[in-house]
Amino acid sequence: MRSLLPLLLIALLGLSCSKEPAITDDMLDSGKVFDPSLYKPELYLLSKAIPNPTPAQATRPVIIACHGYSATTFEWDEFRAYLAGRSDVYLSQVLLGGHGRSYADFKQATWRDWQAAITTEYEALVKAGYTNISLLLSSTSGPLLLELVASNYFSGRTAPRNLLLVDPIVVPSAKSLSLIGVVGPMLGYIDTNQPAAEDKVYYHFRPQETLQQLQTLLDVVRKDLEKGIALPTGTTLKVYKSKQDPVADPVSAVLIYNGVTNAAGQATDVQLIDSKLHVYTRLRLRSDVTTADQQNQTATFADIVSRVLR
């Protein structure tokens, strides 16, 4: 998810735009560019790659990695590269529902559709016999997961070992998202003005309908956190949060820390990262990546692996 500040600026200036964006063929939005997991799911989803694991494979740690709003499996490609050659952990990259396809598909999908892709892979792995599953979630996948926990989705199911949230969004940095219900229908969509290279892996245009879905999801999760969310027995949660996140206000981490406890009633683990990036673990296609950014990424990847191998 990118900053929504342009939304507020456009609304204040009283500008209008066409209800349908000018989509070119080389954009993800076009329906001619697709997330690669749709072509070869066995390269991304463990449930497709090894649907019938041996007893040894079934007990090996599995990390289900899920991306954020308007993104694709690309968001965790660098983590896949980091794990390349390892035989002690599996990675399953999930494409959220409605994502990685056309603008029209994205526009009509609800946040429940986004979330369904997570549970589909989780249930497929459990059915196949995998017993050691963790979830790694960036940005909007964070609240999608928190809602599952709050609604007792894991009750009666194999509980995940670790829930690992990178820059989860509960409160947006740009407060203009709260206005989407009023100005969204007038705007139709938001133009991100992102670099052309990112157009193939992130939606260039954000339909106002999807922003309303995002706002609804965040409202639900904030209320869940106010009531309190208890993790399943045997499940731990850690939040990795960029200190100067331009998309997900760092107060998001505070709300999660205050609102989520493990089964024993203990607070969750929050690590603040000295970074100005949103989803700081994704560095490809960014400009001006620093040595510190690279060190943050490597340290976080190492910590994630160490936690799932415990």
XYZ file of C-alpha atoms in Angstrom:
310
model
C 0.000 0.000 0.000
C 1.255 3.452 -0.918
C 0.598 6.815 0.752
C -2.942 8.120 0.332
C -2.027 11.778 0.738
C -2.869 12.513 -2.945
C -6.458 11.533 -2.180
C -6.865 14.322 0.329
C -5.104 16.866 -1.862
C -7.319 16.088 -4.829
C -10.425 16.319 -2.699
C -9.414 19.660 -1.229
C -8.617 21.105 -4.624
C -11.980 20.007 -5.936
C -10.445 18.266 -8.924
C -12.283 15.529 -10.753
C -11.053 12.642 -12.825
C -12.492 10.074 -15.186
C -14.152 7.153 -13.439
C -12.080 4.779 -15.599
C -8.273 5.102 -15.668
C -6.125 5.121 -18.788
C -4.585 1.667 -18.467
C -1.789 0.590 -20.789
C -0.981 -2.998 -21.778
C 2.264 -3.120 -19.805
C 0.540 -2.439 -16.470
C -0.606 -5.088 -14.010
C -3.982 -3.345 -14.190
C -4.426 -4.285 -17.864
C -5.225 -7.960 -17.430
C -2.398 -8.764 -19.836
C 0.242 -8.835 -17.096
C -0.353 -11.448 -14.407
C 1.336 -12.507 -11.207
C 3.594 -15.484 -12.089
C 2.009 -17.609 -9.365
C -1.098 -17.809 -11.546
C 0.893 -19.395 -14.369
C 2.958 -21.784 -12.270
C 1.415 -22.122 -8.805
C 3.700 -25.047 -7.978
C 6.642 -22.619 -7.907
C 4.937 -20.496 -5.245
C 2.495 -22.622 -3.259
C 3.834 -25.526 -1.243
C 0.425 -27.203 -1.404
C 0.923 -27.453 -5.169
C 4.637 -28.244 -5.120
C 4.493 -31.057 -2.531
C 0.842 -32.040 -2.093
C 1.753 -35.412 -0.554
C 4.667 -34.845 1.848
C 6.655 -37.626 3.433
C 6.545 -37.815 7.257
C 9.845 -35.907 7.401
C 8.623 -33.231 5.002
C 5.348 -32.852 6.887
C 7.164 -31.825 10.077
C 9.530 -29.376 8.361
C 8.777 -25.699 9.158
C 6.611 -23.966 6.560
C 6.371 -20.192 6.150
C 3.295 -18.869 4.366
C 4.252 -15.388 3.100
C 1.462 -12.948 2.228
C 1.782 -9.509 0.637
C -0.044 -6.224 1.138
C -2.831 -4.247 -0.501
C -2.341 -3.675 -4.269
C 0.871 -5.758 -4.266
C 1.711 -9.252 -5.533
C 3.873 -12.226 -4.595
C 6.783 -10.042 -5.754
C 6.811 -8.494 -2.278
C 8.414 -11.654 -0.845
C 10.622 -12.654 -3.786
C 13.726 -11.388 -1.985
C 12.936 -13.604 0.977
C 12.587 -16.540 -1.400
C 16.013 -15.689 -2.820
C 17.380 -15.487 0.741
C 16.116 -19.015 1.417
C 17.443 -20.429 -1.845
C 19.398 -23.621 -1.296
C 18.048 -24.273 2.214
C 16.484 -27.644 2.912
C 15.350 -27.010 6.487
C 12.394 -24.684 5.792
C 9.682 -24.373 3.155
C 8.226 -21.141 1.743
C 4.737 -20.765 0.310
C 3.989 -17.401 -1.352
C 0.289 -16.553 -1.398
C -1.332 -14.159 -3.855
C -4.205 -12.382 -2.118
C -7.622 -12.804 -3.686
C -8.438 -10.260 -6.400
C -4.782 -9.284 -6.728
C -2.252 -9.918 -9.485
C -4.894 -9.907 -12.188
C -6.780 -7.062 -13.884
C -7.985 -3.717 -12.575
C -11.541 -5.028 -12.933
C -10.772 -8.108 -10.832
C -9.123 -5.956 -8.186
C -12.011 -3.492 -8.184
C -14.691 -6.063 -7.489
C -12.855 -8.052 -4.811
C -13.740 -7.563 -1.138
C -11.357 -7.781 1.780
C -12.907 -11.158 2.528
C -11.808 -12.236 -0.954
C -8.271 -10.996 -0.229
C -8.255 -12.970 3.013
C -9.662 -16.176 1.522
C -6.409 -16.885 -0.334
C -4.590 -17.099 3.013
C -7.018 -19.594 4.521
C -7.170 -21.634 1.310
C -3.431 -22.314 1.387
C -3.384 -22.817 5.140
C -6.168 -25.389 4.993
C -4.576 -27.156 2.011
C -1.305 -27.545 3.913
C -3.019 -28.800 7.051
C -5.071 -31.276 5.015
C -1.881 -32.489 3.327
C -0.412 -33.232 6.761
C 1.945 -30.292 7.399
C 2.112 -29.672 11.153
C 4.661 -26.859 11.618
C 3.220 -23.774 9.897
C 4.045 -20.094 10.446
C 2.634 -17.044 8.687
C 4.676 -14.077 7.478
C 2.532 -11.082 6.613
C 3.305 -7.611 5.292
C 1.192 -4.470 5.480
C -2.516 -5.242 4.867
C -2.014 -8.980 5.297
C -1.362 -8.148 8.961
C -4.920 -7.001 9.725
C -6.307 -9.770 7.517
C -4.562 -12.259 9.800
C -5.519 -10.452 13.010
C -9.174 -10.608 11.976
C -8.864 -14.360 11.488
C -7.448 -14.766 14.982
C -10.090 -12.479 16.507
C -12.890 -14.434 14.820
C -11.516 -17.718 16.221
C -10.685 -19.090 12.794
C -7.935 -21.284 14.263
C -10.192 -22.778 16.931
C -10.378 -26.502 16.255
C -7.644 -26.269 13.619
C -3.903 -26.850 13.741
C -2.624 -23.599 15.244
C 0.233 -21.723 13.541
C 3.545 -21.689 15.404
C 4.505 -18.095 14.580
C 2.694 -15.026 13.281
C 5.283 -12.600 11.910
C 4.018 -9.163 10.870
C 6.175 -6.753 8.868
C 4.863 -3.172 8.912
C 1.254 -4.177 9.586
C -1.226 -1.389 8.978
C -3.901 -0.698 11.568
C -3.738 3.106 11.428
C -2.662 4.695 8.107
C 0.054 7.336 8.176
C -2.031 9.449 5.791
C -5.316 10.010 7.587
C -7.072 10.789 4.295
C -8.190 7.154 4.028
C -10.954 7.970 6.497
C -12.465 10.280 3.852
C -12.687 7.608 1.169
C -16.358 6.931 1.804
C -17.176 10.574 1.031
C -14.771 11.499 -1.752
C -14.116 8.048 -3.184
C -17.194 7.878 -5.422
C -16.315 11.315 -6.822
C -12.735 10.309 -7.573
C -13.305 6.831 -8.945
C -9.698 5.797 -8.447
C -6.297 7.009 -7.278
C -3.302 7.348 -9.609
C -0.147 6.309 -7.749
C 2.296 7.874 -10.236
C 4.684 5.043 -9.399
C 7.696 4.121 -11.580
C 6.965 2.071 -14.696
C 8.961 -0.885 -13.335
C 6.583 -1.151 -10.380
C 3.531 -1.120 -12.662
C 4.139 -4.797 -13.409
C 4.010 -5.893 -9.768
C 1.818 -3.267 -8.073
C -1.458 -1.831 -9.308
C -0.845 1.611 -10.782
C -4.459 2.633 -10.188
C -6.291 2.049 -6.915
C -10.087 1.751 -7.356
C -11.933 3.674 -4.675
C -13.966 0.524 -4.003
C -10.809 -1.274 -2.844
C -9.840 1.633 -0.616
C -13.271 1.460 0.978
C -12.711 -2.249 1.551
C -9.382 -1.461 3.189
C -10.970 1.148 5.430
C -13.677 -1.321 6.453
C -11.084 -3.967 7.305
C -9.055 -1.552 9.428
C -12.185 -0.415 11.273
C -13.029 -4.042 12.090
C -9.528 -4.832 13.313
C -9.227 -1.702 15.444
C -12.424 -2.710 17.235
C -11.088 -6.243 17.660
C -7.897 -4.876 19.202
C -9.892 -2.675 21.574
C -11.767 -5.755 22.792
C -8.560 -7.783 22.974
C -7.300 -10.619 20.799
C -5.944 -13.825 22.341
C -3.601 -16.000 20.291
C -4.166 -19.751 20.069
C -2.255 -21.938 22.485
C 1.267 -22.518 21.208
C 1.216 -19.520 18.858
C 3.601 -16.565 19.173
C 3.406 -13.192 17.440
C 6.155 -10.747 16.553
C 5.806 -7.350 14.887
C 8.657 -5.769 12.912
C 7.776 -2.082 12.514
C 9.532 0.657 10.579
C 9.889 3.763 12.770
C 9.165 6.259 9.982
C 6.719 4.301 7.871
C 5.027 6.591 5.304
C 2.047 4.229 4.937
C 1.390 2.399 8.221
C 1.568 4.732 11.209
C 3.934 3.293 13.865
C 1.034 3.571 16.322
C -0.223 0.447 14.540
C 2.449 -1.511 16.404
C 1.375 0.050 19.702
C -2.241 -0.965 19.131
C -1.195 -4.524 18.341
C 1.091 -4.651 21.384
C -1.725 -3.423 23.625
C -4.448 -5.464 21.979
C -2.922 -8.912 21.412
C -1.760 -11.399 24.033
C -0.660 -14.995 23.837
C -2.699 -17.779 25.405
C -0.991 -17.131 28.756
C -1.983 -13.458 28.687
C 1.504 -12.159 27.917
C 2.157 -9.247 25.566
C 3.463 -9.811 22.064
C 6.952 -8.974 20.818
C 7.428 -5.702 18.914
C 10.712 -4.660 17.297
C 11.040 -1.115 15.988
C 13.243 -0.856 12.905
C 15.246 2.279 12.123
C 13.819 2.683 8.630
C 11.866 5.176 6.516
C 10.442 2.479 4.243
C 7.082 0.729 4.221
C 7.563 -3.046 4.039
C 11.261 -2.409 4.520
C 12.009 -6.037 3.676
C 11.259 -5.319 -0.001
C 14.164 -3.417 -1.577
C 14.013 -4.355 -5.255
C 12.843 -1.562 -7.594
C 13.328 1.042 -4.857
C 15.637 3.977 -5.484
C 18.284 5.152 -3.020
C 18.513 1.910 -1.047
C 21.072 2.384 1.705
C 23.465 0.012 3.401
C 21.309 0.310 6.507
C 18.254 -0.776 4.496
C 20.109 -3.848 3.293
C 21.262 -4.646 6.813
C 17.702 -4.291 8.146
C 16.423 -6.677 5.505
C 19.092 -9.313 6.153
C 18.726 -9.091 9.932
C 14.962 -9.480 9.724
C 15.169 -12.430 7.348
C 17.656 -14.110 9.683
C 15.425 -13.497 12.702
C 12.374 -14.882 10.905
C 14.202 -18.094 10.008
C 15.611 -18.496 13.493
C 12.155 -18.188 15.033
C 10.513 -20.778 12.796
C 13.379 -23.233 13.359
C 13.155 -23.108 17.145
